[in-house]
Short mmCIF file of C-alpha atoms in Angstrom, two decimals:
data_model
loop_
_atom_site.label_atom_id
_atom_site.label_comp_id
_atom_site.label_asym_id
_atom_site.label_seq_id
_atom_site.Cartn_x
_atom_site.Cartn_y
_atom_site.Cartn_z
CA MET A 746 42.38 -71.91 -44.63
CA ARG A 747 41.80 -68.18 -44.61
CA ARG A 748 38.05 -68.63 -45.13
CA LYS A 749 37.96 -71.06 -42.20
CA ASN A 750 39.65 -68.46 -39.95
CA VAL A 751 37.09 -65.83 -41.00
CA TYR A 752 34.23 -68.20 -40.14
CA LEU A 753 35.78 -69.04 -36.77
CA ALA A 754 36.29 -65.36 -35.99
CA TRP A 755 32.66 -64.60 -36.94
CA LEU A 756 31.43 -67.49 -34.79
CA ALA A 757 33.49 -66.27 -31.82
CA PHE A 758 32.15 -62.74 -32.35
CA HIS A 759 28.56 -64.01 -32.41
CA LEU A 760 28.99 -66.28 -29.37
CA PHE A 761 30.59 -63.40 -27.44
CA PHE A 762 27.44 -61.31 -27.90
CA ILE A 763 25.20 -64.21 -26.90
CA ALA A 764 27.20 -64.75 -23.70
CA ALA A 765 27.39 -61.01 -22.92
CA ILE A 766 23.63 -60.46 -23.30
CA CYS A 767 22.79 -63.59 -21.28
CA ALA A 768 25.15 -62.48 -18.48
CA TRP A 769 23.64 -58.97 -18.57
CA GLN A 770 20.08 -60.34 -18.37
CA LEU A 771 20.99 -62.75 -15.56
CA SER A 772 22.64 -59.99 -13.52
CA TRP A 773 19.57 -57.79 -14.04
CA LEU A 774 17.23 -60.58 -12.86
CA ILE A 775 19.35 -61.23 -9.77
CA ALA A 776 19.70 -57.51 -8.98
CA ASN A 777 15.93 -57.02 -9.15
CA GLY A 778 15.14 -59.98 -6.89
CA LEU A 779 13.45 -62.02 -9.61
CA THR A 780 15.31 -65.24 -8.82
CA VAL A 781 15.62 -67.42 -5.74
CA ILE A 782 19.19 -66.21 -5.29
CA PRO A 783 19.15 -63.95 -2.20
CA PHE A 784 21.07 -60.90 -3.29
CA PRO A 785 20.62 -57.24 -2.25
CA SER A 786 19.21 -55.13 -5.06
CA SER A 787 22.00 -52.58 -4.63
CA GLY A 788 24.67 -55.24 -5.11
CA ILE A 789 24.66 -55.28 -8.89
CA ALA A 790 24.44 -52.08 -10.86
CA SER A 791 22.33 -52.07 -13.98
CA PRO A 792 24.32 -51.58 -17.19
CA ALA A 793 23.19 -47.94 -17.33
CA GLU A 794 24.51 -47.33 -13.81
CA LYS A 795 27.92 -48.99 -14.16
CA PRO A 796 30.86 -46.64 -13.75
CA GLY A 797 32.23 -45.46 -17.04
CA SER A 798 29.32 -46.74 -19.11
CA THR A 799 28.33 -43.22 -20.12
CA ALA A 800 31.90 -42.42 -21.14
CA VAL A 801 32.05 -45.56 -23.28
CA LYS A 802 28.70 -44.75 -24.85
CA GLN A 803 29.83 -41.21 -25.68
CA THR A 804 33.04 -42.39 -27.36
CA ARG A 805 31.29 -44.86 -29.66
CA SER A 806 30.06 -43.51 -32.90
CA HIS A 807 26.36 -43.34 -33.64
CA ARG A 808 26.82 -45.47 -36.76
CA ALA A 809 28.58 -48.26 -34.86
CA LYS A 810 25.75 -48.39 -32.29
CA GLN A 811 23.18 -48.64 -35.07
CA LEU A 812 25.09 -51.48 -36.76
CA LEU A 813 25.49 -53.36 -33.48
CA ALA A 814 21.80 -52.96 -32.58
CA GLY A 815 20.82 -54.08 -36.08
CA TYR A 816 23.02 -57.16 -35.83
CA LEU A 817 21.65 -58.11 -32.41
CA HIS A 818 18.06 -57.80 -33.64
CA CYS A 819 18.72 -59.71 -36.86
CA ALA A 820 20.44 -62.49 -34.92
CA GLY A 821 17.56 -62.64 -32.42
CA ILE A 822 19.78 -62.06 -29.38
CA GLU A 823 18.66 -58.56 -28.40
CA GLY A 824 17.87 -57.88 -24.73
CA ALA A 825 14.12 -58.47 -24.94
CA TYR A 826 14.53 -62.24 -25.05
CA GLY A 827 17.85 -62.86 -23.34
CA PHE A 828 18.44 -65.36 -26.20
CA PHE A 829 17.11 -68.47 -24.46
CA ALA A 830 13.57 -67.62 -23.42
CA PRO A 831 11.07 -64.79 -23.85
CA ASN A 832 10.29 -62.46 -20.99
CA VAL A 833 7.00 -63.19 -19.31
CA PRO A 834 5.12 -59.88 -19.53
CA GLU A 835 3.31 -58.28 -16.63
CA ASN A 836 -0.27 -59.45 -16.12
CA TYR A 837 -2.48 -56.41 -16.66
CA LYS A 838 -6.24 -56.50 -16.20
CA LEU A 839 -9.02 -54.23 -17.39
CA ALA A 840 -12.44 -54.48 -15.72
CA PHE A 841 -15.63 -52.54 -16.44
CA GLU A 842 -18.46 -51.36 -14.16
CA PHE A 843 -21.49 -50.51 -16.29
CA HIS A 844 -24.05 -48.24 -14.58
CA ASN A 845 -27.63 -48.67 -15.84
CA ARG A 846 -30.61 -46.30 -15.79
CA ASP A 847 -32.22 -48.16 -12.88
CA GLY A 848 -29.11 -47.74 -10.72
CA SER A 849 -27.88 -51.31 -11.10
CA VAL A 850 -24.23 -52.04 -11.85
CA GLU A 851 -22.97 -54.79 -14.14
CA ASP A 852 -19.35 -55.96 -14.04
CA ASP A 853 -17.65 -57.14 -17.23
CA LEU A 854 -14.27 -57.87 -18.77
CA PRO A 855 -13.08 -57.34 -22.35
CA SER A 856 -14.35 -60.26 -24.42
CA VAL A 857 -12.63 -62.02 -27.31
CA ASP A 858 -13.75 -64.64 -29.83
CA SER A 859 -10.64 -66.81 -30.15
CA ARG A 860 -7.36 -67.81 -28.53
CA ALA A 861 -5.49 -65.66 -31.07
CA ALA A 862 -7.60 -62.62 -30.14
CA GLU A 863 -6.98 -63.39 -26.46
CA LEU A 864 -3.23 -63.30 -27.08
CA ARG A 865 -3.57 -59.99 -28.94
CA LEU A 866 -5.67 -58.54 -26.12
CA GLY A 867 -3.00 -59.57 -23.62
CA SER A 868 -0.34 -57.88 -25.75
CA LEU A 869 -2.49 -54.74 -26.04
CA LEU A 870 -3.03 -54.57 -22.26
CA ASP A 871 0.72 -55.03 -21.80
CA ALA A 872 1.39 -52.13 -24.20
CA ILE A 873 -1.12 -49.96 -22.33
CA GLY A 874 0.48 -50.79 -18.99
CA ARG A 875 4.02 -50.08 -20.17
CA SER A 876 3.13 -46.76 -21.74
CA ASP A 877 4.15 -43.56 -19.99
CA SER A 878 1.61 -41.53 -21.97
CA GLU A 879 -1.64 -40.96 -20.09
CA ARG A 880 -3.34 -39.79 -23.29
CA TYR A 881 -2.34 -42.96 -25.19
CA ARG A 882 -3.55 -45.12 -22.31
CA ARG A 883 -6.90 -43.31 -22.09
CA ILE A 884 -7.51 -43.55 -25.85
CA LEU A 885 -6.87 -47.30 -25.98
CA ILE A 886 -8.96 -47.99 -22.89
CA ARG A 887 -11.78 -45.89 -24.37
CA MET A 888 -11.63 -48.04 -27.54
CA LEU A 889 -11.84 -51.26 -25.50
CA THR A 890 -14.69 -49.74 -23.48
CA SER A 891 -16.61 -48.89 -26.67
CA ALA A 892 -16.36 -52.51 -27.81
CA ALA A 893 -17.57 -53.83 -24.44
CA TRP A 894 -20.41 -51.27 -24.33
CA GLU A 895 -22.15 -53.05 -27.21
CA ASN A 896 -22.99 -55.86 -24.76
CA HIS A 897 -24.59 -53.36 -22.35
CA PRO A 898 -26.95 -51.18 -24.43
CA GLU A 899 -28.88 -49.94 -21.38
CA ALA A 900 -25.81 -48.60 -19.57
CA LEU A 901 -25.50 -44.83 -19.28
CA SER A 902 -21.95 -44.72 -17.95
CA VAL A 903 -19.02 -47.01 -17.31
CA ARG A 904 -15.97 -47.01 -15.11
CA ALA A 905 -12.94 -48.78 -16.61
CA VAL A 906 -10.47 -49.92 -13.94
CA PHE A 907 -6.95 -50.80 -15.06
CA GLY A 908 -4.60 -52.72 -12.81
CA LYS A 909 -1.62 -55.03 -12.68
CA LEU A 910 -1.21 -58.40 -11.02
CA LYS A 911 1.60 -58.20 -8.47
CA LEU A 912 3.27 -61.57 -8.23
CA PRO A 913 5.28 -62.32 -5.10
CA SER A 914 9.03 -62.72 -5.43
CA PRO A 915 10.33 -66.31 -5.26
CA LEU A 916 11.21 -65.84 -1.58
CA GLU A 917 7.77 -64.34 -0.79
CA PHE A 918 6.11 -67.20 -2.68
CA GLU A 919 7.97 -69.70 -0.49
CA ARG A 920 6.55 -67.87 2.57
CA GLY A 921 3.01 -68.23 1.17
CA VAL A 922 2.41 -64.65 -0.04
CA ALA A 923 -0.48 -64.64 -2.53
CA PRO A 924 -0.63 -62.55 -5.73
CA SER A 925 -2.58 -59.28 -5.53
CA TYR A 926 -3.78 -56.62 -7.96
CA GLU A 927 -2.22 -53.18 -7.93
CA PHE A 928 -4.47 -50.30 -9.00
CA ILE A 929 -3.05 -48.21 -11.85
CA ALA A 930 -5.88 -46.00 -13.13
CA ALA A 931 -9.65 -45.66 -13.47
CA TYR A 932 -11.50 -43.90 -16.29
CA ASP A 933 -15.14 -42.80 -16.31
CA PHE A 934 -17.01 -42.61 -19.61
CA GLU A 935 -20.60 -41.52 -20.32
CA ARG A 936 -22.82 -42.40 -23.22
CA SER A 937 -23.13 -39.43 -25.55
CA ALA A 938 -25.96 -38.56 -27.91
CA ASP A 939 -24.34 -40.54 -30.74
CA SER A 940 -24.10 -43.61 -28.45
CA LYS A 941 -20.32 -43.48 -28.14
CA PRO A 942 -18.44 -43.11 -24.86
CA LYS A 943 -16.84 -39.75 -24.26
#
């Protein structure tokens, strides 16, 4: 009987965290206008902005936070997935403009050989777009540019343009607003003596 009570308590503990994270994710989606529910973005505070959340965080021990985060990740209910479905990442795009000796310009996109490589490229572009480090972003885009440059041996320089697809909100979509690309950054590279972009 005692073992049964322990199992029931553990199940209730686990289901509490599932419900709490799902409610947190749902409130975040509604507050940011990512659902069809018309709600002002200032109506729901994010968990970091809720009154008293900093006081609660300061009173908890560092060890308890680590154990809780570890449990949530091991159980697969951490915030990244909201338990029921994965987040759809932003749609980032990288385009190249190769400038040849004769003044002509060739447009190109990063190329992949398989569906698995296409998925990895999408994840890499997502990581580049989410990064706050300009140096990290430039290094990764330079690596992708080097790979694409092999298909354009006559090009002397290239401009890599990085952007993000801006999808309309559900309400904008109902009004017929089309998706558009938002410019993030452009990088110019030139072919050096050792045939690598710099």
